[in-house]
GROMACS .gro file of C-alpha atoms in nm:
model
  461
    1MET     CA    1   0.000   0.000   0.000
    2ARG     CA    2   0.289   0.236   0.072
    3GLU     CA    3   0.415   0.192  -0.283
    4LEU     CA    4   0.070   0.275  -0.419
    5LEU     CA    5   0.055   0.589  -0.204
    6ARG     CA    6   0.397   0.695  -0.324
    7GLN     CA    7   0.312   0.642  -0.690
    8HIS     CA    8  -0.019   0.830  -0.671
    9LEU     CA    9   0.051   1.073  -0.389
   10ARG     CA   10  -0.127   1.366  -0.554
   11PHE     CA   11  -0.445   1.165  -0.609
   12PHE     CA   12  -0.454   1.044  -0.249
   13LEU     CA   13  -0.384   1.393  -0.113
   14ILE     CA   14  -0.670   1.545  -0.315
   15ALA     CA   15  -0.910   1.266  -0.218
   16THR     CA   16  -0.805   1.298   0.147
   17PHE     CA   17  -0.862   1.674   0.137
   18ALA     CA   18  -1.212   1.619  -0.004
   19GLY     CA   19  -1.281   1.361   0.267
   20VAL     CA   20  -1.162   1.592   0.545
   21VAL     CA   21  -1.373   1.883   0.418
   22LEU     CA   22  -1.683   1.663   0.393
   23ARG     CA   23  -1.639   1.532   0.746
   24LEU     CA   24  -1.574   1.878   0.888
   25LEU     CA   25  -1.898   1.998   0.729
   26PHE     CA   26  -2.086   1.727   0.913
   27ILE     CA   27  -1.898   1.794   1.239
   28PHE     CA   28  -1.969   2.166   1.241
   29TRP     CA   29  -2.318   2.165   1.086
   30PHE     CA   30  -2.477   1.833   1.181
   31HIS     CA   31  -2.288   1.713   1.488
   32GLY     CA   32  -2.489   1.484   1.710
   33VAL     CA   33  -2.451   1.412   2.081
   34THR     CA   34  -2.752   1.190   2.144
   35THR     CA   35  -2.902   1.022   2.448
   36ASP     CA   36  -2.683   0.718   2.381
   37SER     CA   37  -2.381   0.948   2.359
   38PHE     CA   38  -2.450   1.083   2.706
   39VAL     CA   39  -2.490   0.729   2.840
   40TYR     CA   40  -2.145   0.639   2.707
   41GLY     CA   41  -2.012   0.973   2.833
   42ASP     CA   42  -2.157   0.925   3.182
   43ILE     CA   43  -1.992   0.584   3.209
   44ALA     CA   44  -1.661   0.730   3.091
   45LYS     CA   45  -1.676   1.016   3.345
   46ASN     CA   46  -1.758   0.786   3.635
   47TRP     CA   47  -1.482   0.552   3.528
   48LEU     CA   48  -1.234   0.840   3.537
   49GLN     CA   49  -1.357   1.024   3.845
   50HIS     CA   50  -1.473   0.740   4.069
   51GLY     CA   51  -1.306   0.431   3.929
   52ILE     CA   52  -1.650   0.277   3.876
   53TYR     CA   53  -1.777   0.156   3.541
   54GLY     CA   54  -2.129   0.275   3.607
   55LEU     CA   55  -2.410   0.526   3.567
   56SER     CA   56  -2.480   0.829   3.782
   57GLY     CA   57  -2.772   0.807   4.019
   58VAL     CA   58  -2.933   1.060   4.250
   59ASN     CA   59  -2.681   1.007   4.529
   60ASP     CA   60  -2.418   0.768   4.397
   61VAL     CA   61  -2.281   0.576   4.099
   62SER     CA   62  -2.421   0.233   4.021
   63PRO     CA   63  -2.212  -0.027   3.836
   64THR     CA   64  -2.358  -0.125   3.501
   65TYR     CA   65  -2.308  -0.363   3.211
   66ILE     CA   66  -2.564  -0.219   2.969
   67ARG     CA   67  -2.284  -0.099   2.741
   68LEU     CA   68  -1.962  -0.274   2.644
   69PRO     CA   69  -1.643  -0.095   2.753
   70GLY     CA   70  -1.492  -0.018   2.410
   71TYR     CA   71  -1.647   0.321   2.339
   72PRO     CA   72  -1.651   0.443   2.702
   73ALA     CA   73  -1.277   0.364   2.713
   74PHE     CA   74  -1.223   0.582   2.406
   75LEU     CA   75  -1.430   0.864   2.558
   76ALA     CA   76  -1.245   0.832   2.888
   77GLY     CA   77  -0.913   0.870   2.708
   78VAL     CA   78  -1.035   1.179   2.521
   79PHE     CA   79  -1.186   1.335   2.836
   80ALA     CA   80  -0.865   1.271   3.031
   81ILE     CA   81  -0.658   1.456   2.770
   82PHE     CA   82  -0.891   1.729   2.640
   83GLY     CA   83  -1.124   1.784   2.934
   84MET     CA   84  -1.438   1.625   3.071
   85GLY     CA   85  -1.728   1.625   2.826
   86HIS     CA   86  -1.518   1.754   2.534
   87TYR     CA   87  -1.723   1.589   2.258
   88ARG     CA   88  -1.585   1.812   1.983
   89ALA     CA   89  -1.244   1.652   2.038
   90VAL     CA   90  -1.416   1.312   2.017
   91LEU     CA   91  -1.562   1.395   1.676
   92LEU     CA   92  -1.235   1.536   1.540
   93LEU     CA   93  -1.048   1.223   1.646
   94GLN     CA   94  -1.318   1.012   1.483
   95LEU     CA   95  -1.244   1.202   1.162
   96LEU     CA   96  -0.889   1.065   1.171
   97VAL     CA   97  -1.018   0.716   1.248
   98ASP     CA   98  -1.251   0.731   0.948
   99LEU     CA   99  -0.968   0.836   0.719
  100GLY     CA  100  -0.796   0.521   0.843
  101THR     CA  101  -1.105   0.329   0.738
  102CYS     CA  102  -1.071   0.478   0.389
  103LEU     CA  103  -0.711   0.358   0.368
  104LEU     CA  104  -0.800   0.011   0.494
  105THR     CA  105  -1.084  -0.011   0.243
  106ALA     CA  106  -0.840   0.081  -0.033
  107ASP     CA  107  -0.590  -0.179   0.089
  108LEU     CA  108  -0.858  -0.447   0.094
  109ALA     CA  109  -0.959  -0.354  -0.261
  110ARG     CA  110  -0.593  -0.371  -0.366
  111ARG     CA  111  -0.551  -0.719  -0.225
  112ILE     CA  112  -0.874  -0.856  -0.371
  113ILE     CA  113  -0.896  -0.668  -0.702
  114SER     CA  114  -0.611  -0.438  -0.811
  115PRO     CA  115  -0.422  -0.117  -0.735
  116ARG     CA  116  -0.655   0.073  -0.969
  117ALA     CA  117  -0.955  -0.050  -0.774
  118ALA     CA  118  -0.779   0.055  -0.453
  119ARG     CA  119  -0.760   0.416  -0.574
  120ILE     CA  120  -1.125   0.416  -0.674
  121ALA     CA  121  -1.226   0.257  -0.345
  122PHE     CA  122  -1.033   0.520  -0.151
  123LEU     CA  123  -1.207   0.799  -0.338
  124LEU     CA  124  -1.552   0.642  -0.295
  125ALA     CA  125  -1.488   0.596   0.077
  126ALA     CA  126  -1.349   0.948   0.123
  127ILE     CA  127  -1.652   1.114  -0.036
  128CYS     CA  128  -1.908   0.872   0.109
  129PRO     CA  129  -2.157   1.090   0.300
  130PHE     CA  130  -2.276   0.801   0.516
  131LEU     CA  131  -1.936   0.722   0.664
  132ALA     CA  132  -1.877   1.096   0.705
  133ASN     CA  133  -2.215   1.147   0.871
  134TYR     CA  134  -2.140   0.919   1.164
  135VAL     CA  135  -1.801   1.077   1.223
  136ALA     CA  136  -2.008   1.371   1.349
  137ASN     CA  137  -2.197   1.155   1.601
  138ALA     CA  138  -2.059   1.048   1.936
  139LEU     CA  139  -2.156   0.685   1.879
  140THR     CA  140  -1.976   0.357   1.817
  141GLU     CA  141  -2.026   0.344   1.439
  142THR     CA  142  -1.700   0.507   1.322
  143TRP     CA  143  -1.481   0.284   1.539
  144GLU     CA  144  -1.691  -0.026   1.466
  145VAL     CA  145  -1.655   0.021   1.090
  146PHE     CA  146  -1.282   0.080   1.130
  147PHE     CA  147  -1.221  -0.243   1.322
  148THR     CA  148  -1.450  -0.436   1.087
  149VAL     CA  149  -1.245  -0.337   0.782
  150LEU     CA  150  -0.920  -0.390   0.972
  151ALA     CA  151  -1.025  -0.742   1.071
  152LEU     CA  152  -1.130  -0.831   0.716
  153ASP     CA  153  -0.810  -0.686   0.569
  154LEU     CA  154  -0.595  -0.884   0.814
  155ALA     CA  155  -0.800  -1.196   0.744
  156VAL     CA  156  -0.721  -1.161   0.373
  157VAL     CA  157  -0.352  -1.120   0.460
  158GLY     CA  158  -0.374  -1.437   0.668
  159LEU     CA  159  -0.554  -1.625   0.392
  160ASP     CA  160  -0.289  -1.523   0.140
  161HIS     CA  161  -0.017  -1.662   0.369
  162LEU     CA  162  -0.181  -1.977   0.503
  163ALA     CA  163   0.087  -2.189   0.341
  164ASP     CA  164   0.357  -1.990   0.524
  165ALA     CA  165   0.223  -2.114   0.858
  166SER     CA  166   0.254  -1.762   1.001
  167LEU     CA  167  -0.001  -1.694   1.274
  168ILE     CA  168   0.084  -1.326   1.323
  169PRO     CA  169  -0.191  -1.198   1.086
  170TRP     CA  170  -0.445  -1.414   1.271
  171VAL     CA  171  -0.334  -1.287   1.610
  172VAL     CA  172  -0.374  -0.924   1.501
  173CYS     CA  173  -0.699  -1.009   1.321
  174GLY     CA  174  -0.826  -1.164   1.644
  175LEU     CA  175  -0.740  -0.846   1.833
  176ALA     CA  176  -0.932  -0.640   1.575
  177VAL     CA  177  -1.233  -0.870   1.602
  178GLY     CA  178  -1.212  -0.850   1.980
  179ALA     CA  179  -1.207  -0.469   1.962
  180ALA     CA  180  -1.516  -0.475   1.739
  181ILE     CA  181  -1.696  -0.699   1.989
  182LEU     CA  182  -1.599  -0.474   2.280
  183LEU     CA  183  -1.762  -0.186   2.096
  184ARG     CA  184  -2.086  -0.361   2.005
  185PRO     CA  185  -2.214  -0.717   2.068
  186ASP     CA  186  -2.294  -0.767   1.700
  187GLY     CA  187  -1.921  -0.739   1.634
  188ALA     CA  188  -1.926  -1.112   1.709
  189LEU     CA  189  -2.068  -1.159   1.358
  190LEU     CA  190  -1.716  -1.086   1.232
  191LEU     CA  191  -1.583  -1.388   1.421
  192LEU     CA  192  -1.862  -1.605   1.284
  193ALA     CA  193  -1.806  -1.487   0.927
  194ILE     CA  194  -1.428  -1.527   0.924
  195GLY     CA  195  -1.442  -1.850   1.124
  196GLY     CA  196  -1.712  -1.988   0.896
  197TYR     CA  197  -1.507  -1.903   0.588
  198LEU     CA  198  -1.203  -2.078   0.735
  199LEU     CA  199  -1.420  -2.381   0.810
  200VAL     CA  200  -1.521  -2.400   0.444
  201ILE     CA  201  -1.155  -2.381   0.341
  202LEU     CA  202  -1.073  -2.654   0.594
  203ILE     CA  203  -1.340  -2.886   0.454
  204ARG     CA  204  -1.224  -2.821   0.097
  205SER     CA  205  -0.860  -2.883   0.185
  206VAL     CA  206  -0.949  -3.216   0.343
  207LYS     CA  207  -1.154  -3.324   0.043
  208ALA     CA  208  -0.928  -3.194  -0.234
  209ARG     CA  209  -0.596  -3.265  -0.060
  210ARG     CA  210  -0.443  -2.955  -0.217
  211GLY     CA  211  -0.381  -2.594  -0.115
  212PRO     CA  212  -0.310  -2.518   0.251
  213SER     CA  213  -0.304  -2.818   0.480
  214ALA     CA  214  -0.590  -2.887   0.717
  215SER     CA  215  -0.361  -2.831   1.015
  216GLN     CA  216  -0.258  -2.486   0.889
  217VAL     CA  217  -0.620  -2.380   0.842
  218ALA     CA  218  -0.719  -2.524   1.179
  219LYS     CA  219  -0.435  -2.339   1.355
  220ALA     CA  220  -0.542  -2.013   1.191
  221GLY     CA  221  -0.904  -2.060   1.297
  222LEU     CA  222  -0.812  -2.163   1.650
  223THR     CA  223  -0.576  -1.866   1.689
  224LEU     CA  224  -0.842  -1.626   1.565
  225ALA     CA  225  -1.105  -1.764   1.802
  226LEU     CA  226  -0.878  -1.776   2.109
  227VAL     CA  227  -0.742  -1.422   2.065
  228SER     CA  228  -1.085  -1.276   1.986
  229LEU     CA  229  -1.251  -1.437   2.287
  230ALA     CA  230  -0.955  -1.361   2.515
  231THR     CA  231  -1.028  -0.990   2.478
  232LEU     CA  232  -1.362  -1.051   2.650
  233VAL     CA  233  -1.214  -1.222   2.955
  234PRO     CA  234  -1.153  -0.909   3.169
  235TRP     CA  235  -1.505  -0.779   3.099
  236THR     CA  236  -1.662  -1.118   3.172
  237LEU     CA  237  -1.468  -1.157   3.498
  238ARG     CA  238  -1.565  -0.807   3.603
  239ASN     CA  239  -1.933  -0.887   3.548
  240LEU     CA  240  -1.900  -1.214   3.739
  241ARG     CA  241  -1.737  -1.037   4.032
  242THR     CA  242  -1.969  -0.734   4.033
  243PHE     CA  243  -2.305  -0.888   3.938
  244HIS     CA  244  -2.244  -1.259   4.001
  245GLU     CA  245  -2.368  -1.316   3.648
  246PHE     CA  246  -2.206  -1.463   3.338
  247GLN     CA  247  -2.234  -1.176   3.090
  248PRO     CA  248  -1.952  -1.181   2.830
  249LEU     CA  249  -2.121  -0.921   2.608
  250ALA     CA  250  -2.404  -0.682   2.698
  251PRO     CA  251  -2.778  -0.750   2.727
  252ARG     CA  252  -2.965  -0.758   2.397
  253TYR     CA  253  -3.198  -0.478   2.511
  254ALA     CA  254  -2.937  -0.282   2.712
  255ASN     CA  255  -3.131  -0.350   3.031
  256GLU     CA  256  -2.997  -0.335   3.383
  257GLU     CA  257  -2.965  -0.644   3.601
  258ASN     CA  258  -3.306  -0.799   3.680
  259ALA     CA  259  -3.487  -0.520   3.489
  260PHE     CA  260  -3.811  -0.623   3.320
  261VAL     CA  261  -3.789  -0.649   2.940
  262PRO     CA  262  -4.121  -0.640   2.746
  263LEU     CA  263  -4.041  -0.932   2.517
  264GLY     CA  264  -4.407  -0.973   2.424
  265PHE     CA  265  -4.429  -0.613   2.306
  266ASN     CA  266  -4.105  -0.653   2.111
  267ARG     CA  267  -4.231  -0.967   1.940
  268TRP     CA  268  -4.554  -0.790   1.850
  269MET     CA  269  -4.344  -0.514   1.691
  270ARG     CA  270  -4.164  -0.771   1.476
  271THR     CA  271  -4.496  -0.892   1.335
  272TRP     CA  272  -4.551  -0.565   1.149
  273VAL     CA  273  -4.249  -0.330   1.164
  274ALA     CA  274  -4.093  -0.281   0.823
  275ASP     CA  275  -3.943   0.067   0.827
  276TYR     CA  276  -3.755   0.318   1.035
  277THR     CA  277  -4.054   0.552   1.057
  278SER     CA  278  -4.239   0.302   1.274
  279ILE     CA  279  -3.945   0.298   1.512
  280GLU     CA  280  -3.975   0.671   1.567
  281ASP     CA  281  -4.356   0.667   1.584
  282ILE     CA  282  -4.402   0.365   1.810
  283TYR     CA  283  -4.098   0.173   1.934
  284TRP     CA  284  -3.896   0.463   2.073
  285MET     CA  285  -4.206   0.614   2.231
  286VAL     CA  286  -4.235   0.318   2.469
  287PRO     CA  287  -4.208   0.358   2.761
  288GLY     CA  288  -4.281   0.710   2.880
  289ASN     CA  289  -4.470   0.861   2.587
  290PRO     CA  290  -4.825   0.813   2.455
  291VAL     CA  291  -4.872   0.610   2.137
  292ASP     CA  292  -5.125   0.699   1.869
  293VAL     CA  293  -5.291   0.389   1.723
  294ASP     CA  294  -5.360   0.583   1.403
  295LYS     CA  295  -4.987   0.584   1.331
  296LEU     CA  296  -4.991   0.206   1.294
  297PRO     CA  297  -4.989   0.090   0.930
  298ASP     CA  298  -5.260  -0.141   0.798
  299ARG     CA  299  -5.019  -0.435   0.808
  300ALA     CA  300  -5.035  -0.420   1.190
  301PHE     CA  301  -5.388  -0.568   1.180
  302ASP     CA  302  -5.527  -0.889   1.035
  303SER     CA  303  -5.893  -0.801   1.089
  304PRO     CA  304  -6.121  -0.525   1.221
  305SER     CA  305  -6.153  -0.710   1.552
  306GLN     CA  306  -5.774  -0.726   1.582
  307ARG     CA  307  -5.757  -0.353   1.518
  308GLU     CA  308  -5.994  -0.299   1.811
  309GLN     CA  309  -5.788  -0.535   2.027
  310THR     CA  310  -5.469  -0.348   1.940
  311ALA     CA  311  -5.630  -0.011   2.006
  312GLN     CA  312  -5.741  -0.132   2.349
  313LEU     CA  313  -5.389  -0.251   2.431
  314LEU     CA  314  -5.239   0.084   2.335
  315GLU     CA  315  -5.511   0.268   2.526
  316ASP     CA  316  -5.426   0.067   2.836
  317TYR     CA  317  -5.058   0.144   2.783
  318ASN     CA  318  -5.134   0.517   2.746
  319ASP     CA  319  -5.301   0.516   3.087
  320THR     CA  320  -4.973   0.441   3.263
  321LEU     CA  321  -4.710   0.493   2.989
  322GLN     CA  322  -4.553   0.166   3.101
  323VAL     CA  323  -4.561  -0.188   2.962
  324THR     CA  324  -4.634  -0.389   3.274
  325PRO     CA  325  -4.580  -0.768   3.285
  326GLU     CA  326  -4.958  -0.817   3.257
  327LEU     CA  327  -4.985  -0.586   2.957
  328ASP     CA  328  -4.677  -0.745   2.800
  329ALA     CA  329  -4.844  -1.087   2.828
  330ARG     CA  330  -5.139  -0.950   2.631
  331PHE     CA  331  -4.904  -0.816   2.364
  332ALA     CA  332  -4.736  -1.157   2.354
  333ALA     CA  333  -5.073  -1.326   2.301
  334LEU     CA  334  -5.153  -1.085   2.017
  335ALA     CA  335  -4.812  -1.149   1.863
  336SER     CA  336  -4.864  -1.526   1.878
  337GLU     CA  337  -5.202  -1.487   1.711
  338ARG     CA  338  -5.049  -1.286   1.427
  339VAL     CA  339  -4.754  -1.525   1.387
  340HIS     CA  340  -4.994  -1.821   1.375
  341HIS     CA  341  -5.202  -1.638   1.115
  342SER     CA  342  -4.901  -1.614   0.882
  343LEU     CA  343  -4.569  -1.782   0.956
  344LEU     CA  344  -4.440  -1.675   0.615
  345ARG     CA  345  -4.505  -1.310   0.694
  346TYR     CA  346  -4.330  -1.322   1.032
  347TYR     CA  347  -4.025  -1.529   0.935
  348VAL     CA  348  -3.973  -1.421   0.573
  349VAL     CA  349  -4.174  -1.125   0.445
  350MET     CA  350  -4.128  -0.884   0.736
  351PRO     CA  351  -3.754  -0.956   0.779
  352LEU     CA  352  -3.702  -0.899   0.405
  353MET     CA  353  -3.893  -0.572   0.423
  354ARG     CA  354  -3.682  -0.457   0.718
  355ILE     CA  355  -3.364  -0.554   0.535
  356ALA     CA  356  -3.473  -0.363   0.224
  357ASP     CA  357  -3.554  -0.056   0.434
  358MET     CA  358  -3.216  -0.063   0.610
  359TRP     CA  359  -3.029  -0.092   0.281
  360LEU     CA  360  -3.230   0.145   0.060
  361ARG     CA  361  -3.379   0.417   0.283
  362PRO     CA  362  -3.216   0.764   0.260
  363ARG     CA  363  -2.968   0.763   0.547
  364THR     CA  364  -3.091   1.079   0.719
  365GLU     CA  365  -3.180   0.951   1.066
  366THR     CA  366  -2.925   1.180   1.234
  367LEU     CA  367  -3.005   1.479   1.011
  368PRO     CA  368  -3.286   1.739   1.035
  369SER     CA  369  -3.475   1.583   0.741
  370ASP     CA  370  -3.823   1.441   0.796
  371THR     CA  371  -3.813   1.060   0.797
  372ARG     CA  372  -4.142   1.060   0.605
  373TRP     CA  373  -3.966   1.197   0.298
  374TRP     CA  374  -4.210   1.032   0.057
  375GLU     CA  375  -4.491   1.262   0.177
  376PHE     CA  376  -4.301   1.559   0.025
  377ASP     CA  377  -4.414   1.805   0.293
  378ASP     CA  378  -4.072   1.872   0.447
  379ASP     CA  379  -3.880   2.198   0.417
  380PRO     CA  380  -3.751   2.208   0.054
  381LYS     CA  381  -3.383   2.206   0.151
  382TRP     CA  382  -3.424   1.905   0.382
  383LEU     CA  383  -3.644   1.727   0.129
  384ALA     CA  384  -3.374   1.784  -0.132
  385LEU     CA  385  -3.116   1.645   0.113
  386SER     CA  386  -3.327   1.332   0.172
  387LEU     CA  387  -3.381   1.271  -0.198
  388GLY     CA  388  -3.017   1.343  -0.276
  389LEU     CA  389  -2.883   1.105  -0.014
  390GLY     CA  390  -3.137   0.843  -0.122
  391ILE     CA  391  -3.008   0.866  -0.478
  392VAL     CA  392  -2.645   0.852  -0.362
  393ASN     CA  393  -2.714   0.545  -0.146
  394LEU     CA  394  -2.894   0.374  -0.434
  395ALA     CA  395  -2.604   0.457  -0.666
  396TYR     CA  396  -2.353   0.296  -0.427
  397VAL     CA  397  -2.566  -0.016  -0.383
  398VAL     CA  398  -2.644  -0.055  -0.755
  399ALA     CA  399  -2.277  -0.003  -0.844
  400ALA     CA  400  -2.183  -0.271  -0.591
  401PHE     CA  401  -2.427  -0.520  -0.745
  402ALA     CA  402  -2.299  -0.435  -1.092
  403GLY     CA  403  -1.939  -0.483  -0.977
  404LEU     CA  404  -2.032  -0.816  -0.821
  405VAL     CA  405  -2.206  -0.935  -1.137
  406ARG     CA  406  -1.911  -0.828  -1.347
  407GLY     CA  407  -1.699  -1.042  -1.117
  408ARG     CA  408  -1.354  -1.015  -1.271
  409PHE     CA  409  -1.190  -1.098  -0.940
  410ALA     CA  410  -1.218  -1.395  -0.711
  411PRO     CA  411  -0.961  -1.416  -0.427
  412HIS     CA  412  -1.145  -1.421  -0.096
  413LEU     CA  413  -1.454  -1.247  -0.233
  414GLY     CA  414  -1.645  -1.518  -0.051
  415LEU     CA  415  -1.520  -1.387   0.283
  416LEU     CA  416  -1.661  -1.040   0.220
  417LEU     CA  417  -1.991  -1.176   0.092
  418THR     CA  418  -2.017  -1.413   0.389
  419PHE     CA  419  -1.992  -1.119   0.627
  420VAL     CA  420  -2.245  -0.907   0.435
  421ILE     CA  421  -2.496  -1.191   0.406
  422LEU     CA  422  -2.458  -1.302   0.767
  423ARG     CA  423  -2.496  -0.949   0.901
  424THR     CA  424  -2.789  -0.873   0.673
  425LEU     CA  425  -2.977  -1.186   0.780
  426PHE     CA  426  -2.913  -1.101   1.145
  427LEU     CA  427  -3.045  -0.749   1.099
  428GLY     CA  428  -3.367  -0.888   0.956
  429THR     CA  429  -3.444  -1.043   1.295
  430LEU     CA  430  -3.443  -0.707   1.477
  431GLU     CA  431  -3.755  -0.509   1.558
  432ASN     CA  432  -3.574  -0.176   1.508
  433PRO     CA  433  -3.457  -0.143   1.146
  434GLU     CA  434  -3.205   0.141   1.160
  435THR     CA  435  -2.995   0.213   0.854
  436ARG     CA  436  -2.682   0.263   1.065
  437TYR     CA  437  -2.673  -0.110   1.132
  438THR     CA  438  -2.571  -0.175   0.770
  439LEU     CA  439  -2.286   0.075   0.788
  440GLU     CA  440  -2.032  -0.196   0.877
  441CYS     CA  441  -2.104  -0.346   0.534
  442TYR     CA  442  -2.053  -0.022   0.346
  443PRO     CA  443  -1.676  -0.057   0.289
  444ILE     CA  444  -1.755  -0.386   0.113
  445VAL     CA  445  -2.020  -0.208  -0.093
  446ILE     CA  446  -1.751   0.043  -0.189
  447ILE     CA  447  -1.503  -0.231  -0.282
  448LEU     CA  448  -1.759  -0.405  -0.502
  449ALA     CA  449  -1.849  -0.071  -0.661
  450ALA     CA  450  -1.479  -0.011  -0.734
  451ALA     CA  451  -1.471  -0.343  -0.919
  452LEU     CA  452  -1.720  -0.199  -1.167
  453PHE     CA  453  -1.449   0.035  -1.295
  454GLN     CA  454  -1.192  -0.241  -1.332
  455PRO     CA  455  -1.069  -0.270  -1.692
  456LYS     CA  456  -1.098  -0.600  -1.878
  457SER     CA  457  -0.725  -0.664  -1.852
  458ARG     CA  458  -0.654  -0.688  -1.482
  459GLU     CA  459  -0.406  -0.430  -1.359
  460THR     CA  460  -0.112  -0.569  -1.174
  461ALA     CA  461   0.078  -0.256  -1.081
   0.00000   0.00000   0.00000
């Protein structure tokens, strides 16, 4: 990669300048310090000031495990150097991290396709508004994407040198995977994707008796797994000591120890939720805010009587603004009725609709644009932003599909596709389809899009 940078220094400097300007525009115009940001920040402050990984209460600090320690550790480091609560420094440092993501994306494209594709991938990553957008938000996305690409790049290095029996790439890859997991629980999908790909190679090597030996592949997979999981040991031991509970990650619903989770309500949501708008209108309103039954789409009801039943449930919720265990049981019964009415809808149709929404919706959830962009009643400038970003997102995705279909490259493409497919299928099971959850796949989208511009004769220099 250094040779490529040296040969095309002017190109990379111009692309980097464009990337920096774009990210600074987001930082200064659309910066976001959300409720989740303050949760991470509160943990970081208490960690620094009191030595307790916990949340502030009325009189004291309570230990917590609702968030993994990766991002709070980053915030704690920034606060220790630049001052407590200095989120602007956080965002500016994330800008540098995201430029690293651009370089890693280019390196991955170079290894899989060609140096020409690496340059195109770097440019597409540098000017990608969706990567730039989350640089301006004090959330885990920028770091999570960085470690995802780093892990995949190191995995490709390891795959290219399996015959050399060197385990160093797999050790570092395991550390990158571990860092991704310590940022977000779904980082574990990286381990499953890379481990699954190695398993396929292992099976093929046993059957074909050529290529890397089975022992070499097994050692690589074992090293990856051990190093990745070893990074979770301190966190797991801390939770065992503090809460007397085996919790190697963080709770699925970010709930405190022994807190009630309305699983029935969540399952009912999965029977009809297909888009991000429903998350804002219904899911995030509960608990604590009234819910308007008229905001439910027609797909939330199978019959007029079920509409009345649902309206009564929401009316009962609105009386207390809490989902009690008794009310949750009623939601669970309604969910079971709807699942029984159509298994295909619950297990196939709705997940596919959520997946389509996460991949194709204009990625404006952190911007001032109205999420109901299709109603065309937003302020003209924000409507134009929504439509523009929707077109840009579609262009990236379509270019990626076109590059995949063109398919003039093969080495380890299966690894990238395994990760994208595995993560996409996982996201379809969630009741909160947020476009940011596909962001970890975007560097791969960019690499595939870069392949579209690959000439017929593969470049080798």
